[in-house]
Coordinates of C-alpha atoms and ligand atoms in Angstrom, one line a residue:
M1 CA 108.2 20.0 103.4
T2 CA 110.4 17.0 103.1
T3 CA 113.2 17.9 100.8
S4 CA 115.1 15.7 98.3
E5 CA 118.1 15.1 100.6
Q6 CA 115.7 13.8 103.1
W7 CA 114.1 11.5 100.8
K8 CA 117.4 10.1 100.1
E9 CA 118.4 9.6 103.8
L10 CA 114.9 7.6 104.3
E11 CA 116.0 5.6 101.0
S12 CA 119.5 4.4 102.8
K13 CA 117.9 3.9 106.3
Y14 CA 115.2 1.7 105.0
Y15 CA 115.8 0.4 101.3
M16 CA 118.0 -2.7 100.4
F17 CA 121.0 -1.1 98.5
L18 CA 120.7 -3.0 95.4
V19 CA 120.9 0.0 92.8
R20 CA 123.1 2.9 92.6
R21 CA 120.1 5.3 92.0
Q22 CA 120.5 8.6 90.0
P23 CA 120.2 11.4 92.5
M24 CA 116.8 12.9 91.7
V25 CA 113.5 11.9 93.3
L26 CA 110.7 12.1 90.4
E27 CA 107.3 13.1 91.7
R28 CA 105.1 13.6 88.5
G29 CA 105.1 12.5 84.6
E30 CA 103.3 13.8 81.7
G31 CA 103.6 12.5 78.1
A32 CA 107.4 12.1 77.4
R33 CA 108.4 14.4 80.4
V34 CA 109.0 14.0 84.3
W35 CA 109.5 16.5 87.1
D36 CA 111.4 16.1 90.2
V37 CA 110.7 17.1 93.7
D38 CA 112.5 20.6 92.9
G39 CA 110.5 21.1 89.9
K40 CA 113.2 20.5 87.4
E41 CA 111.8 19.0 84.2
Y42 CA 113.3 16.3 82.3
L43 CA 112.9 14.3 78.9
D44 CA 112.6 10.9 80.1
F45 CA 114.6 8.6 77.7
T46 CA 114.2 5.6 80.2
S47 CA 110.6 5.6 80.1
G48 CA 110.3 3.5 83.5
W49 CA 112.8 0.9 81.7
A50 CA 110.9 0.6 78.2
V51 CA 107.5 0.7 80.2
N52 CA 105.5 3.7 79.6
N53 CA 104.8 3.0 75.9
A54 CA 101.7 5.2 76.0
G55 CA 103.4 8.3 77.5
H56 CA 103.6 9.2 81.3
C57 CA 99.9 9.1 82.8
N58 CA 98.2 8.6 79.2
E59 CA 94.8 9.9 80.0
A60 CA 92.9 6.7 78.7
V61 CA 95.2 4.7 81.3
A62 CA 94.3 6.8 84.2
D63 CA 90.7 6.8 83.5
A64 CA 90.5 3.0 83.1
I65 CA 92.5 2.6 86.3
A66 CA 90.5 5.2 88.3
E67 CA 87.2 3.7 87.0
Q68 CA 88.0 0.0 87.8
A69 CA 89.5 0.9 91.1
R70 CA 85.8 1.8 92.1
T71 CA 84.4 -0.9 90.4
L72 CA 86.4 -4.1 91.4
V73 CA 90.0 -4.3 92.2
Q74 CA 90.6 -7.9 92.8
T75 CA 89.0 -11.3 92.7
S76 CA 90.5 -14.8 91.9
N77 CA 91.1 -16.7 89.0
Q78 CA 88.1 -19.1 90.2
F79 CA 85.7 -16.3 88.7
Y80 CA 85.4 -14.7 85.2
T81 CA 86.4 -10.9 84.9
I82 CA 85.5 -8.5 82.4
P83 CA 88.9 -6.6 82.0
Q84 CA 90.8 -9.7 81.8
L85 CA 88.9 -11.1 78.9
K86 CA 89.0 -7.8 77.1
L87 CA 92.6 -7.7 77.3
A88 CA 93.1 -11.6 76.5
E89 CA 90.9 -10.6 73.0
I90 CA 92.6 -7.4 72.3
L91 CA 96.2 -9.3 72.5
V92 CA 95.0 -12.5 70.7
E93 CA 93.4 -10.6 68.0
N94 CA 96.4 -8.4 67.0
S95 CA 98.8 -11.3 67.2
C96 CA 100.1 -14.5 65.8
L97 CA 99.2 -16.3 69.1
D98 CA 95.9 -17.9 70.1
K99 CA 95.8 -18.1 73.9
I100 CA 96.9 -16.2 76.8
F101 CA 97.9 -16.5 80.4
I102 CA 98.2 -12.9 82.4
C103 CA 100.7 -12.6 85.2
N104 CA 102.6 -9.8 87.1
S105 CA 105.8 -9.3 85.6
G106 CA 108.4 -10.1 82.7
A107 CA 110.1 -12.5 84.7
E108 CA 106.8 -14.3 85.8
A109 CA 105.7 -14.2 82.1
N110 CA 109.0 -16.2 81.2
E111 CA 108.8 -18.8 84.0
G112 CA 105.3 -19.3 82.6
A113 CA 106.6 -19.9 78.9
I114 CA 109.5 -22.0 80.4
K115 CA 107.2 -24.5 81.9
L116 CA 104.7 -24.4 79.0
A117 CA 107.9 -25.7 76.9
K118 CA 108.9 -28.4 79.6
K119 CA 105.2 -29.8 79.8
Y120 CA 105.3 -29.7 75.9
G121 CA 108.3 -31.5 75.9
K122 CA 106.9 -34.0 78.5
K123 CA 103.7 -34.4 76.5
N124 CA 104.7 -34.0 72.7
K125 CA 108.9 -34.8 72.5
D126 CA 109.9 -37.9 74.8
G127 CA 110.3 -35.6 77.8
A128 CA 112.7 -33.4 76.2
Y129 CA 113.5 -30.6 78.5
E130 CA 116.3 -28.5 77.6
I131 CA 116.0 -24.9 76.4
I132 CA 118.6 -23.2 74.3
T133 CA 118.9 -19.6 75.1
A134 CA 121.5 -16.8 74.1
L135 CA 124.8 -15.3 75.6
N136 CA 124.1 -11.7 76.7
S137 CA 120.4 -12.3 76.8
F138 CA 118.3 -10.9 79.8
H139 CA 115.4 -12.9 80.9
G140 CA 114.7 -11.6 84.4
R141 CA 115.7 -12.2 88.1
T142 CA 113.9 -15.4 89.3
M143 CA 115.9 -18.5 89.8
M144 CA 114.9 -20.1 86.6
N145 CA 115.5 -17.0 84.8
V146 CA 119.2 -16.2 86.4
S147 CA 119.5 -19.5 84.6
A148 CA 117.7 -18.8 81.1
T149 CA 119.9 -15.4 81.2
G150 CA 123.3 -15.8 79.3
Q151 CA 125.2 -13.8 81.6
P152 CA 127.5 -15.5 84.1
H153 CA 127.5 -12.4 86.6
Y154 CA 123.8 -12.7 87.2
Q155 CA 124.3 -16.3 88.2
E156 CA 127.6 -17.0 90.1
L157 CA 126.4 -15.6 93.5
F158 CA 123.2 -17.9 93.4
E159 CA 124.8 -21.1 92.6
P160 CA 123.3 -23.9 92.5
I161 CA 121.0 -22.5 90.2
P162 CA 118.1 -24.7 87.9
T163 CA 119.9 -26.9 85.0
G164 CA 118.5 -27.2 81.6
F165 CA 119.8 -24.3 79.8
T166 CA 122.4 -24.2 76.9
H167 CA 123.7 -20.8 76.3
V168 CA 125.1 -20.1 72.5
P169 CA 126.2 -16.8 70.8
Y170 CA 123.5 -14.5 69.7
N171 CA 122.6 -14.1 65.7
D172 CA 124.6 -17.5 65.5
L173 CA 122.4 -20.3 63.7
A174 CA 124.8 -22.8 63.6
A175 CA 125.6 -22.7 67.1
I176 CA 121.9 -23.4 67.9
K177 CA 122.2 -26.1 65.6
N178 CA 125.1 -27.6 67.2
A179 CA 124.0 -27.3 70.8
T180 CA 120.7 -29.3 69.6
N181 CA 120.2 -32.7 70.7
D182 CA 117.6 -35.1 71.6
N183 CA 116.9 -33.6 74.8
T184 CA 116.3 -30.0 73.2
V185 CA 112.8 -28.9 73.8
A186 CA 112.9 -25.1 72.6
V187 CA 115.1 -21.9 71.7
M188 CA 114.3 -18.9 73.5
I189 CA 115.8 -15.7 72.6
E190 CA 114.8 -11.7 72.4
P191 CA 113.8 -10.5 68.9
V192 CA 116.3 -7.8 69.8
Q193 CA 118.6 -8.0 72.6
G194 CA 117.8 -5.1 75.0
E195 CA 119.7 -5.1 78.5
G196 CA 122.2 -7.2 77.0
G197 CA 123.4 -4.2 74.8
V198 CA 120.7 -3.2 72.1
N199 CA 121.8 -6.1 69.5
I200 CA 120.0 -6.5 66.4
P201 CA 120.1 -9.8 65.1
S202 CA 119.9 -10.3 61.0
I203 CA 116.4 -11.5 59.5
E204 CA 118.2 -14.7 58.4
Y205 CA 119.2 -15.7 61.7
L206 CA 115.6 -15.3 63.1
R207 CA 114.2 -16.9 60.1
G208 CA 116.9 -19.8 60.4
V209 CA 116.0 -20.4 64.1
R210 CA 112.1 -20.6 62.9
E211 CA 113.0 -23.1 60.3
W212 CA 115.4 -25.2 62.4
C213 CA 112.6 -25.4 65.4
D214 CA 109.9 -26.4 62.5
D215 CA 112.1 -29.2 61.4
N216 CA 112.9 -30.4 64.8
N217 CA 109.6 -30.6 66.9
M218 CA 111.2 -27.6 69.0
L219 CA 109.3 -24.3 70.2
L220 CA 110.3 -20.8 69.4
I221 CA 110.0 -18.5 72.5
F222 CA 110.1 -14.8 71.9
D223 CA 110.9 -13.1 75.1
E224 CA 109.1 -9.6 74.0
V225 CA 108.7 -8.3 77.3
Q226 CA 111.0 -5.2 76.0
T227 CA 110.5 -5.5 72.5
G228 CA 106.7 -5.9 72.8
L229 CA 104.0 -3.2 72.3
G230 CA 105.4 -0.9 69.8
R231 CA 109.1 -0.6 71.0
L232 CA 110.6 -1.9 67.8
G233 CA 108.2 0.0 65.6
T234 CA 105.6 -2.9 65.2
L235 CA 103.1 -3.9 67.6
F236 CA 105.1 -7.0 68.3
G237 CA 108.7 -7.3 67.4
Y238 CA 108.1 -10.5 65.7
E239 CA 106.5 -8.5 62.9
S240 CA 109.4 -6.4 62.1
F241 CA 111.2 -9.6 61.1
G242 CA 108.2 -11.8 59.6
V243 CA 109.0 -14.6 62.3
E244 CA 106.1 -15.8 64.4
P245 CA 107.2 -17.5 67.8
D246 CA 105.1 -20.2 69.2
I247 CA 105.2 -18.7 72.6
M248 CA 105.7 -15.1 73.4
S249 CA 106.2 -13.3 76.8
L250 CA 105.1 -9.7 77.2
A251 CA 105.6 -7.4 80.3
K252 CA 107.2 -3.7 80.4
G253 CA 105.1 -2.0 77.9
L254 CA 102.1 -3.9 78.5
G255 CA 100.3 -2.0 81.4
G256 CA 100.9 1.6 80.9
G257 CA 103.1 1.5 83.9
V258 CA 101.3 -0.8 86.3
P259 CA 102.8 -4.4 86.9
I260 CA 101.4 -6.9 84.5
G261 CA 102.7 -9.6 82.3
A262 CA 101.4 -12.4 80.2
F263 CA 102.6 -15.3 77.8
L264 CA 100.9 -16.0 74.7
A265 CA 101.0 -19.4 73.0
K266 CA 99.8 -21.0 69.5
D267 CA 97.4 -23.7 70.1
S268 CA 99.8 -26.0 68.8
A269 CA 102.1 -25.3 71.7
C270 CA 99.2 -25.0 74.7
A271 CA 100.4 -28.3 76.5
F272 CA 99.0 -27.1 80.0
D273 CA 96.1 -28.9 81.6
P274 CA 94.1 -27.3 84.2
G275 CA 96.0 -26.8 87.6
D276 CA 99.6 -27.0 85.7
H277 CA 99.8 -23.2 86.4
G278 CA 98.3 -20.1 88.3
S279 CA 98.8 -16.9 90.0
T280 CA 96.6 -15.1 92.7
F281 CA 97.0 -11.5 91.1
G282 CA 97.7 -12.5 87.2
G283 CA 94.8 -11.4 85.3
N284 CA 93.5 -9.0 88.0
P285 CA 90.9 -6.6 87.0
L286 CA 92.7 -3.3 88.0
T287 CA 96.0 -4.1 86.1
C288 CA 94.1 -5.8 83.1
A289 CA 91.9 -2.7 82.8
A290 CA 95.1 -0.3 82.7
A291 CA 96.9 -2.7 80.3
H292 CA 93.3 -3.0 78.0
A293 CA 93.5 0.7 78.0
S294 CA 97.1 1.1 77.1
T295 CA 97.0 -1.3 74.6
K296 CA 94.1 -0.1 72.6
Y297 CA 95.5 3.4 72.7
L298 CA 98.7 2.2 71.3
I299 CA 96.5 0.2 68.4
D300 CA 94.1 2.9 67.8
N301 CA 96.7 5.6 67.4
N302 CA 99.3 3.8 65.5
V303 CA 101.8 4.3 68.1
A304 CA 104.2 1.5 66.8
E305 CA 104.1 3.4 63.3
N306 CA 105.3 6.8 65.5
S307 CA 107.8 4.6 67.2
A308 CA 109.2 3.5 64.0
K309 CA 109.1 6.9 62.3
M310 CA 110.5 8.7 65.4
G311 CA 113.1 6.0 65.8
E312 CA 114.7 6.6 62.3
Y313 CA 114.5 10.5 63.1
L314 CA 116.3 10.0 66.7
G315 CA 118.9 7.5 64.8
E316 CA 119.7 10.0 62.0
G317 CA 120.1 12.6 65.0
L318 CA 122.3 10.4 67.1
K319 CA 124.5 9.8 64.2
R320 CA 125.0 13.5 63.5
L321 CA 126.3 13.5 67.3
Q322 CA 128.7 10.3 66.5
A323 CA 129.9 12.5 63.4
D324 CA 130.7 15.5 66.1
Y325 CA 132.0 13.6 68.8
E326 CA 135.3 11.2 68.2
F327 CA 134.4 9.5 71.4
I328 CA 131.2 8.1 70.0
T329 CA 132.3 4.8 68.7
D330 CA 128.9 3.3 67.6
V331 CA 125.2 4.0 67.6
R332 CA 122.8 1.6 67.0
G333 CA 119.0 0.8 67.5
M334 CA 115.6 0.1 66.2
G335 CA 112.3 1.8 66.7
L336 CA 112.6 3.6 69.8
I337 CA 115.5 1.6 71.9
W338 CA 118.8 2.9 70.7
A339 CA 122.5 2.7 72.1
V340 CA 125.5 5.0 72.0
E341 CA 128.7 3.6 72.7
F342 CA 132.0 5.3 73.9
D343 CA 135.6 4.3 73.2
S344 CA 136.2 4.4 77.0
E345 CA 134.1 4.4 80.1
L346 CA 132.4 8.1 79.9
T347 CA 129.1 7.0 81.2
P348 CA 129.5 8.0 84.9
E349 CA 130.6 11.4 83.6
V350 CA 127.8 11.5 80.8
I351 CA 124.7 10.7 82.8
P352 CA 125.1 13.3 85.2
A353 CA 125.9 15.7 82.7
C354 CA 122.8 14.9 80.7
N355 CA 120.7 15.0 83.8
E356 CA 121.9 18.4 84.5
A357 CA 120.9 19.4 80.7
G358 CA 117.4 17.7 81.4
I359 CA 117.5 14.3 79.6
L360 CA 117.1 10.9 81.6
L361 CA 119.5 8.3 80.2
N362 CA 120.0 4.4 80.9
P363 CA 123.6 3.7 82.0
M364 CA 123.8 0.5 80.0
R365 CA 127.4 -0.3 80.5
P366 CA 130.3 1.6 81.7
N367 CA 131.0 2.7 78.0
A368 CA 127.8 2.9 76.7
I369 CA 124.2 4.4 77.1
R370 CA 120.6 3.5 76.2
L371 CA 117.9 5.4 75.0
M372 CA 114.2 4.5 75.4
P373 CA 111.8 7.2 75.4
V374 CA 108.1 7.1 75.5
L375 CA 106.5 6.0 72.0
T376 CA 104.1 8.8 71.7
I377 CA 107.0 11.1 71.7
T378 CA 107.1 14.1 68.8
K379 CA 109.7 15.5 66.6
E380 CA 110.1 18.6 68.6
E381 CA 111.0 16.4 71.4
I382 CA 113.4 14.5 69.6
D383 CA 114.9 17.6 68.7
E384 CA 114.7 19.0 72.3
A385 CA 116.2 15.8 73.6
L386 CA 119.2 15.7 70.8
A387 CA 120.1 19.3 72.2
R388 CA 120.1 18.4 75.6
L389 CA 122.1 15.2 75.0
N390 CA 124.4 17.4 73.1
E391 CA 125.1 19.9 75.9
G392 CA 125.6 16.9 78.4
L393 CA 127.9 15.4 76.1
K394 CA 129.7 18.3 75.7
N395 CA 129.9 19.5 79.4
A396 CA 131.0 16.0 80.2
T397 CA 134.1 15.8 78.3
S398 CA 135.2 19.3 78.1
Ligands
PLP1 C1 112.8 -6.6 81.6 C2 113.3 -7.9 81.0 C3 112.5 -9.0 81.8 C4 112.5 -9.1 82.9 O1 111.0 -8.3 83.4 P1 110.6 -8.0 84.8 O2 109.2 -7.4 84.9 O3 111.7 -6.9 85.4 O4 110.8 -9.5 85.6 C5 112.6 -10.1 81.0 N1 113.2 -10.0 79.4 C6 113.5 -8.8 79.0 C7 113.9 -9.0 77.4 C8 113.4 -7.7 80.0 O5 113.8 -6.8 79.2

């Protein structure tokens, strides 16, 4: 039998070194938990980077994948296929958007959204093409999204990078107004910044941006790759703020674990003509069947509501921990995405101690961790997670 150490040797021999992995080799998942090759069980508060919203190996998703795998896996978009249309229908009928294009990842969804906005500018705004995005945003790793992302460290090594983006502070309406000019065609923001630190804006900000876009014939693009599909406690993040975007990108939580992305738009923003955009795998029957099953599961079981309730419960527990540990300087979150910030660079000690205690966490910053469990998590599992977190924090700092 191959041991954990042998798998790690294979990784360092064959795989590009791009991420400092946590040391366990994960083999199996179920619901809120995963198991490593040594049989150790963990509560997974990373959930595939905010992906496994319907729980690890959700039965409905597994059945849909298995059935579709024996029916039809791939054709091209030259033809109609049923899972693609069922997914389109469920997403459009349950959102404020009118049309969809399905692709394969979050970065690709944002690329499509950006192309759509630029085409809109060509058609409807004298060729306006500039897009305002926020500092500390995260929009993905393709060159266009590296430019869109308002974090210089993602950009510097890859210059020259595509132009046409202006970055302004998040949650600052005046900054957007000041950065707007005749060439501005869109504002692209996350309803809550995820990777950038779990930053929650005010309702007034998002409503103000909506109004500003309306008044200036600009499109509002919400990057809901992380906030969509129940993460914030509503099926889509925009519902939590009562602010409708013109274009919305989705990925992460969409596919129940399989790689899929999409961007949706209001009819008024649908500036594409045939041939303007496309994808070989985008909308393929296998991934669409998984995404449809996962989305249907989330809707039929009110999983977003569970996310809101369990989020509140998790937040209360984290705030109790903050009261117990002086080094915890901030606890913030919404739905089931939370950040815990420390007064110094404790993450490298906290993560292994928590792993040992049986909880997986995302090392967001040297001084902050991010918690994003599956959205089907129960109260008992959160109690267990808080106990393990407590044990990890105690052991890391004693
Ligand atoms: C993860 C993420 C992306 C990129 O998605 P990929 O599927 O990794 O390309 C884009 N935007 C946001 C808000 C994200 O959290």
